[in-house]
Amino acid sequence: MLGLVLSGGAAWGMAHIGVLEVLHEEDVPIDLVVGTSAGAIMGALFASGVRPEQMRSLACELGWSDLGRLTVPGMGFADSSAIEQVIEEVIGEGRTFDALPIPLKIIATDINRGEQVVIDSGNVARAARASASIPVIFTPVEYPDVTLVDGGVVNNLPVDVARTAGADKVVAVQLVHAFPQQNPDNLAELGFLAFSIMQKYSMKPNAEMADVLMVPDLSGINSMDLSAHETLIARGRAAAERRLDALRSLLHR
């Protein structure tokens, strides 16, 4: 079984589209998708059968105003229900995990217990929204008996989850891999910058568990800049192309 693991990274998640384009062109047989945060959103689309070119078109149309609505500051500055709505518009309203052509697992964080939650049943769009709800920036998502926030808090590169699910071959895409070298201009950017620094030190063990690790060069791109979608997609493609020999070797192993 070949598992594809997609990490979180806010706007940097657009780079996943470039990787998926290359995997599609190479006819890589993906048996399982595991995603966190932005990787959960892209993974939900891919596992639902949305083609990479459709994702590219969607990326060109979206801005932060389409993904979050400002709310009275309480548990977050923006409500993330729009993320759920956008996903459902693409994959179908109320689509559940058991209706997906490719098995999917989404990582979120139980903010009250400080524990990882692996979601693989129920509403796909709501799970992806929960996984992408960056603390402080977005309000938490209420599930039965649990309050969920961004999965990157506990596991931003969930290779271990793919292995536990039975994947004997794992291709992983790591977006946050170095200090992101950016001067934050607002509270949202400051929060995500601190979040990224924390993740950098926690992902190494899982990165080493991947058979093929793809690491897009994201230097010079603000992690909150959705308008950089074309550059991000191109850099995702470049990262995948750099690892094509290793990928082909893995497939023929």
mmCIF file of C-alpha atoms in Angstrom:
data_model
loop_
_atom_site.group_PDB
_atom_site.id
_atom_site.type_symbol
_atom_site.label_atom_id
_atom_site.label_comp_id
_atom_site.label_asym_id
_atom_site.label_seq_id
_atom_site.Cartn_x
_atom_site.Cartn_y
_atom_site.Cartn_z
ATOM 1 C CA MET A 1 0.000 0.000 0.000
ATOM 2 C CA LEU A 2 1.324 3.412 -0.969
ATOM 3 C CA GLY A 3 0.405 6.269 1.323
ATOM 4 C CA LEU A 4 0.614 9.962 0.471
ATOM 5 C CA VAL A 5 1.176 12.313 3.417
ATOM 6 C CA LEU A 6 0.530 16.041 3.007
ATOM 7 C CA SER A 7 1.679 18.469 5.685
ATOM 8 C CA GLY A 8 0.142 21.735 6.803
ATOM 9 C CA GLY A 9 1.468 25.156 5.920
ATOM 10 C CA ALA A 10 -1.336 27.724 5.436
ATOM 11 C CA ALA A 11 -1.003 29.354 1.986
ATOM 12 C CA TRP A 12 2.076 27.240 1.320
ATOM 13 C CA GLY A 13 -0.380 24.352 0.957
ATOM 14 C CA MET A 14 -0.869 25.466 -2.652
ATOM 15 C CA ALA A 15 2.478 23.765 -3.336
ATOM 16 C CA HIS A 16 0.737 20.424 -2.820
ATOM 17 C CA ILE A 17 -1.128 21.030 -6.082
ATOM 18 C CA GLY A 18 2.130 21.030 -8.034
ATOM 19 C CA VAL A 19 3.172 17.767 -6.372
ATOM 20 C CA LEU A 20 -0.200 16.188 -7.130
ATOM 21 C CA GLU A 21 0.089 17.239 -10.768
ATOM 22 C CA VAL A 22 3.361 15.336 -11.085
ATOM 23 C CA LEU A 23 2.005 12.269 -9.262
ATOM 24 C CA HIS A 24 -0.999 12.280 -11.597
ATOM 25 C CA GLU A 25 1.196 12.575 -14.690
ATOM 26 C CA GLU A 26 3.338 9.684 -13.444
ATOM 27 C CA ASP A 27 0.235 7.539 -12.777
ATOM 28 C CA VAL A 28 1.338 6.945 -9.196
ATOM 29 C CA PRO A 29 -1.193 4.593 -7.563
ATOM 30 C CA ILE A 30 -2.168 6.290 -4.294
ATOM 31 C CA ASP A 31 -3.882 3.869 -1.894
ATOM 32 C CA LEU A 32 -4.192 6.171 1.122
ATOM 33 C CA VAL A 33 -4.040 9.900 1.788
ATOM 34 C CA VAL A 34 -3.195 11.365 5.206
ATOM 35 C CA GLY A 35 -3.285 15.123 5.655
ATOM 36 C CA THR A 36 -2.906 17.850 8.230
ATOM 37 C CA SER A 37 -4.291 21.406 7.981
ATOM 38 C CA ALA A 38 -3.706 22.712 4.427
ATOM 39 C CA GLY A 39 -2.650 19.156 3.586
ATOM 40 C CA ALA A 40 -5.999 17.925 4.916
ATOM 41 C CA ILE A 41 -7.845 20.285 2.587
ATOM 42 C CA MET A 42 -5.807 19.283 -0.462
ATOM 43 C CA GLY A 43 -5.972 15.647 0.605
ATOM 44 C CA ALA A 44 -9.751 15.797 0.955
ATOM 45 C CA LEU A 45 -10.075 17.180 -2.558
ATOM 46 C CA PHE A 46 -7.683 14.622 -4.040
ATOM 47 C CA ALA A 47 -9.212 11.647 -2.214
ATOM 48 C CA SER A 48 -12.629 12.799 -3.431
ATOM 49 C CA GLY A 49 -11.513 12.485 -7.046
ATOM 50 C CA VAL A 50 -10.855 16.168 -7.753
ATOM 51 C CA ARG A 51 -8.137 16.381 -10.398
ATOM 52 C CA PRO A 52 -5.062 18.578 -9.851
ATOM 53 C CA GLU A 53 -6.012 20.906 -12.710
ATOM 54 C CA GLN A 54 -9.339 21.555 -10.969
ATOM 55 C CA MET A 55 -7.455 22.367 -7.775
ATOM 56 C CA ARG A 56 -5.255 24.792 -9.705
ATOM 57 C CA SER A 57 -8.336 26.600 -11.021
ATOM 58 C CA LEU A 58 -9.818 26.777 -7.542
ATOM 59 C CA ALA A 59 -6.565 28.142 -6.101
ATOM 60 C CA CYS A 60 -6.623 31.010 -8.566
ATOM 61 C CA GLU A 61 -10.046 32.101 -7.333
ATOM 62 C CA LEU A 62 -9.630 31.978 -3.552
ATOM 63 C CA GLY A 63 -8.645 34.675 -1.077
ATOM 64 C CA TRP A 64 -8.711 34.724 2.726
ATOM 65 C CA SER A 65 -12.062 36.498 2.617
ATOM 66 C CA ASP A 66 -13.456 33.331 0.983
ATOM 67 C CA LEU A 67 -12.094 31.095 3.748
ATOM 68 C CA GLY A 68 -12.783 32.984 6.963
ATOM 69 C CA ARG A 69 -15.311 35.459 8.272
ATOM 70 C CA LEU A 70 -14.278 37.916 10.967
ATOM 71 C CA THR A 71 -16.062 37.386 14.242
ATOM 72 C CA VAL A 72 -16.114 38.998 17.665
ATOM 73 C CA PRO A 73 -12.786 37.954 19.229
ATOM 74 C CA GLY A 74 -13.359 35.138 21.634
ATOM 75 C CA MET A 75 -11.717 31.825 20.781
ATOM 76 C CA GLY A 76 -10.490 33.155 17.433
ATOM 77 C CA PHE A 77 -10.585 36.180 15.152
ATOM 78 C CA ALA A 78 -12.338 34.425 12.257
ATOM 79 C CA ASP A 79 -14.954 31.734 11.819
ATOM 80 C CA SER A 80 -13.751 28.943 9.522
ATOM 81 C CA SER A 81 -17.151 27.651 8.382
ATOM 82 C CA ALA A 82 -16.438 29.111 4.932
ATOM 83 C CA ILE A 83 -13.631 26.566 4.504
ATOM 84 C CA GLU A 84 -16.152 23.791 4.981
ATOM 85 C CA GLN A 85 -18.545 25.403 2.504
ATOM 86 C CA VAL A 86 -15.877 25.818 -0.183
ATOM 87 C CA ILE A 87 -14.841 22.163 0.119
ATOM 88 C CA GLU A 88 -18.449 20.964 -0.048
ATOM 89 C CA GLU A 89 -19.077 23.047 -3.170
ATOM 90 C CA VAL A 90 -16.292 21.075 -4.860
ATOM 91 C CA ILE A 91 -16.710 17.534 -3.495
ATOM 92 C CA GLY A 92 -20.451 17.547 -2.820
ATOM 93 C CA GLU A 93 -22.510 18.546 0.179
ATOM 94 C CA GLY A 94 -22.423 16.111 3.091
ATOM 95 C CA ARG A 95 -19.853 13.799 1.505
ATOM 96 C CA THR A 96 -18.560 11.240 3.969
ATOM 97 C CA PHE A 97 -15.290 9.342 4.253
ATOM 98 C CA ASP A 98 -16.853 6.029 3.303
ATOM 99 C CA ALA A 99 -17.922 7.517 -0.053
ATOM 100 C CA LEU A 100 -14.395 8.488 -1.128
ATOM 101 C CA PRO A 101 -12.600 6.645 -3.951
ATOM 102 C CA ILE A 102 -9.320 6.858 -1.998
ATOM 103 C CA PRO A 103 -9.200 6.199 1.772
ATOM 104 C CA LEU A 104 -8.464 9.381 3.722
ATOM 105 C CA LYS A 105 -7.318 10.154 7.255
ATOM 106 C CA ILE A 106 -7.310 13.702 8.608
ATOM 107 C CA ILE A 107 -5.353 14.882 11.631
ATOM 108 C CA ALA A 108 -6.801 17.361 14.135
ATOM 109 C CA THR A 109 -5.988 18.324 17.719
ATOM 110 C CA ASP A 110 -8.223 17.900 20.762
ATOM 111 C CA ILE A 111 -7.442 21.266 22.329
ATOM 112 C CA ASN A 112 -8.830 20.327 25.742
ATOM 113 C CA ARG A 113 -6.800 17.141 26.128
ATOM 114 C CA GLY A 114 -3.811 18.121 24.012
ATOM 115 C CA GLU A 115 -4.128 14.927 21.982
ATOM 116 C CA GLN A 116 -4.062 13.912 18.344
ATOM 117 C CA VAL A 117 -7.381 12.971 16.760
ATOM 118 C CA VAL A 118 -7.381 10.904 13.567
ATOM 119 C CA ILE A 119 -10.632 11.455 11.679
ATOM 120 C CA ASP A 120 -11.634 8.861 9.103
ATOM 121 C CA SER A 121 -15.414 8.847 9.340
ATOM 122 C CA GLY A 122 -18.224 11.352 9.112
ATOM 123 C CA ASN A 123 -18.307 14.569 7.096
ATOM 124 C CA VAL A 124 -15.118 15.101 5.071
ATOM 125 C CA ALA A 125 -15.404 18.877 4.666
ATOM 126 C CA ARG A 126 -15.999 19.441 8.376
ATOM 127 C CA ALA A 127 -13.012 17.272 9.278
ATOM 128 C CA ALA A 128 -10.757 19.201 6.891
ATOM 129 C CA ARG A 129 -12.031 22.479 8.329
ATOM 130 C CA ALA A 130 -11.226 21.319 11.857
ATOM 131 C CA SER A 131 -7.739 20.232 10.814
ATOM 132 C CA ALA A 132 -7.073 23.672 9.284
ATOM 133 C CA SER A 133 -8.399 25.773 12.183
ATOM 134 C CA ILE A 134 -5.185 27.499 13.246
ATOM 135 C CA PRO A 135 -5.497 28.401 16.954
ATOM 136 C CA VAL A 136 -6.257 32.065 17.717
ATOM 137 C CA ILE A 137 -6.695 32.852 14.013
ATOM 138 C CA PHE A 138 -9.718 30.576 13.545
ATOM 139 C CA THR A 139 -12.308 29.547 16.099
ATOM 140 C CA PRO A 140 -12.182 25.880 17.182
ATOM 141 C CA VAL A 141 -14.570 23.392 15.601
ATOM 142 C CA GLU A 142 -16.986 21.586 17.878
ATOM 143 C CA TYR A 143 -17.377 17.832 17.361
ATOM 144 C CA PRO A 144 -19.413 15.539 19.617
ATOM 145 C CA ASP A 145 -17.584 15.495 22.973
ATOM 146 C CA VAL A 146 -14.452 17.177 21.573
ATOM 147 C CA THR A 147 -13.213 20.626 20.547
ATOM 148 C CA LEU A 148 -10.816 20.514 17.608
ATOM 149 C CA VAL A 149 -8.126 22.842 16.266
ATOM 150 C CA ASP A 150 -5.365 22.602 13.669
ATOM 151 C CA GLY A 151 -3.754 19.176 13.443
ATOM 152 C CA GLY A 152 -0.352 20.796 13.038
ATOM 153 C CA VAL A 153 -0.311 21.480 16.775
ATOM 154 C CA VAL A 154 0.370 17.785 17.402
ATOM 155 C CA ASN A 155 1.387 16.231 14.059
ATOM 156 C CA ASN A 156 2.100 18.333 11.004
ATOM 157 C CA LEU A 157 3.658 15.501 8.970
ATOM 158 C CA PRO A 158 1.684 12.385 9.951
ATOM 159 C CA VAL A 159 3.839 9.710 8.331
ATOM 160 C CA ASP A 160 3.391 7.602 11.473
ATOM 161 C CA VAL A 161 -0.381 7.598 10.943
ATOM 162 C CA ALA A 162 0.074 6.341 7.377
ATOM 163 C CA ARG A 163 2.379 3.568 8.607
ATOM 164 C CA THR A 164 -0.057 2.539 11.326
ATOM 165 C CA ALA A 165 -2.822 2.404 8.715
ATOM 166 C CA GLY A 166 -0.818 -0.170 6.750
ATOM 167 C CA ALA A 167 1.177 1.879 4.247
ATOM 168 C CA ASP A 168 4.426 0.023 3.526
ATOM 169 C CA LYS A 169 5.501 2.774 1.115
ATOM 170 C CA VAL A 170 5.130 6.446 1.991
ATOM 171 C CA VAL A 171 5.570 9.576 -0.089
ATOM 172 C CA ALA A 172 5.463 12.699 2.080
ATOM 173 C CA VAL A 173 5.374 16.403 1.259
ATOM 174 C CA GLN A 174 6.867 18.627 3.954
ATOM 175 C CA LEU A 175 6.123 22.335 3.701
ATOM 176 C CA VAL A 176 7.482 23.708 6.968
ATOM 177 C CA HIS A 177 11.119 22.624 7.083
ATOM 178 C CA ALA A 178 13.188 25.670 8.038
ATOM 179 C CA PHE A 179 12.780 28.969 9.825
ATOM 180 C CA PRO A 180 10.336 30.756 7.497
ATOM 181 C CA GLN A 181 12.358 34.030 7.345
ATOM 182 C CA GLN A 182 9.528 36.519 7.129
ATOM 183 C CA ASN A 183 8.667 39.728 8.924
ATOM 184 C CA PRO A 184 5.075 39.429 10.172
ATOM 185 C CA ASP A 185 2.839 42.374 9.308
ATOM 186 C CA ASN A 186 -0.160 41.458 11.455
ATOM 187 C CA LEU A 187 -1.369 39.235 14.270
ATOM 188 C CA ALA A 188 -2.340 36.387 11.951
ATOM 189 C CA GLU A 189 1.123 36.257 10.387
ATOM 190 C CA LEU A 190 2.798 36.506 13.781
ATOM 191 C CA GLY A 191 0.712 33.623 15.098
ATOM 192 C CA PHE A 192 1.435 31.382 12.138
ATOM 193 C CA LEU A 193 5.145 32.277 12.215
ATOM 194 C CA ALA A 194 5.397 31.111 15.837
ATOM 195 C CA PHE A 195 3.378 28.024 14.906
ATOM 196 C CA SER A 196 5.806 27.224 12.059
ATOM 197 C CA ILE A 197 8.870 27.526 14.274
ATOM 198 C CA MET A 198 7.339 25.044 16.716
ATOM 199 C CA GLN A 199 6.547 22.600 13.901
ATOM 200 C CA LYS A 200 10.052 22.742 12.457
ATOM 201 C CA TYR A 201 11.466 21.000 15.509
ATOM 202 C CA SER A 202 8.720 18.405 15.847
ATOM 203 C CA MET A 203 8.564 16.972 12.329
ATOM 204 C CA LYS A 204 12.035 15.474 11.927
ATOM 205 C CA PRO A 205 11.236 11.968 13.263
ATOM 206 C CA ASN A 206 8.267 11.573 10.932
ATOM 207 C CA ALA A 207 10.172 13.019 7.976
ATOM 208 C CA GLU A 208 12.800 10.320 8.464
ATOM 209 C CA MET A 209 10.081 7.645 8.327
ATOM 210 C CA ALA A 210 9.072 8.555 4.751
ATOM 211 C CA ASP A 211 10.445 6.556 1.815
ATOM 212 C CA VAL A 212 10.350 9.595 -0.458
ATOM 213 C CA LEU A 213 10.295 13.069 1.083
ATOM 214 C CA MET A 214 9.460 16.054 -1.110
ATOM 215 C CA VAL A 215 10.393 19.466 0.275
ATOM 216 C CA PRO A 216 9.352 22.453 -1.860
ATOM 217 C CA ASP A 217 11.550 25.549 -1.728
ATOM 218 C CA LEU A 218 9.253 28.133 -0.172
ATOM 219 C CA SER A 219 11.854 30.808 0.483
ATOM 220 C CA GLY A 220 10.716 34.358 -0.184
ATOM 221 C CA ILE A 221 7.001 33.500 -0.054
ATOM 222 C CA ASN A 222 4.886 34.699 2.847
ATOM 223 C CA SER A 223 3.064 31.768 4.438
ATOM 224 C CA MET A 224 -0.215 33.725 4.367
ATOM 225 C CA ASP A 225 0.029 34.924 0.748
ATOM 226 C CA LEU A 226 -2.665 33.113 -1.235
ATOM 227 C CA SER A 227 -1.970 35.359 -4.231
ATOM 228 C CA ALA A 228 1.347 33.537 -4.731
ATOM 229 C CA HIS A 229 -0.504 30.418 -5.884
ATOM 230 C CA GLU A 230 1.209 30.128 -9.275
ATOM 231 C CA THR A 231 4.685 30.347 -7.736
ATOM 232 C CA LEU A 232 3.752 27.882 -4.997
ATOM 233 C CA ILE A 233 2.329 25.366 -7.459
ATOM 234 C CA ALA A 234 5.451 25.681 -9.617
ATOM 235 C CA ARG A 235 7.689 25.073 -6.619
ATOM 236 C CA GLY A 236 5.641 22.047 -5.644
ATOM 237 C CA ARG A 237 6.103 20.656 -9.139
ATOM 238 C CA ALA A 238 9.838 21.311 -8.969
ATOM 239 C CA ALA A 239 10.120 19.501 -5.627
ATOM 240 C CA ALA A 240 8.305 16.458 -7.013
ATOM 241 C CA GLU A 241 10.373 16.440 -10.199
ATOM 242 C CA ARG A 242 13.582 16.501 -8.157
ATOM 243 C CA ARG A 243 12.474 13.284 -6.466
ATOM 244 C CA LEU A 244 11.199 11.449 -9.549
ATOM 245 C CA ASP A 245 14.066 8.954 -9.658
ATOM 246 C CA ALA A 246 13.513 8.042 -6.014
ATOM 247 C CA LEU A 247 9.761 7.832 -6.584
ATOM 248 C CA ARG A 248 10.107 5.540 -9.608
ATOM 249 C CA SER A 249 12.546 3.353 -7.683
ATOM 250 C CA LEU A 250 10.055 3.092 -4.814
ATOM 251 C CA LEU A 251 7.238 2.080 -7.153
ATOM 252 C CA HIS A 252 9.315 -0.683 -8.709
ATOM 253 C CA ARG A 253 10.700 -1.959 -5.415
#
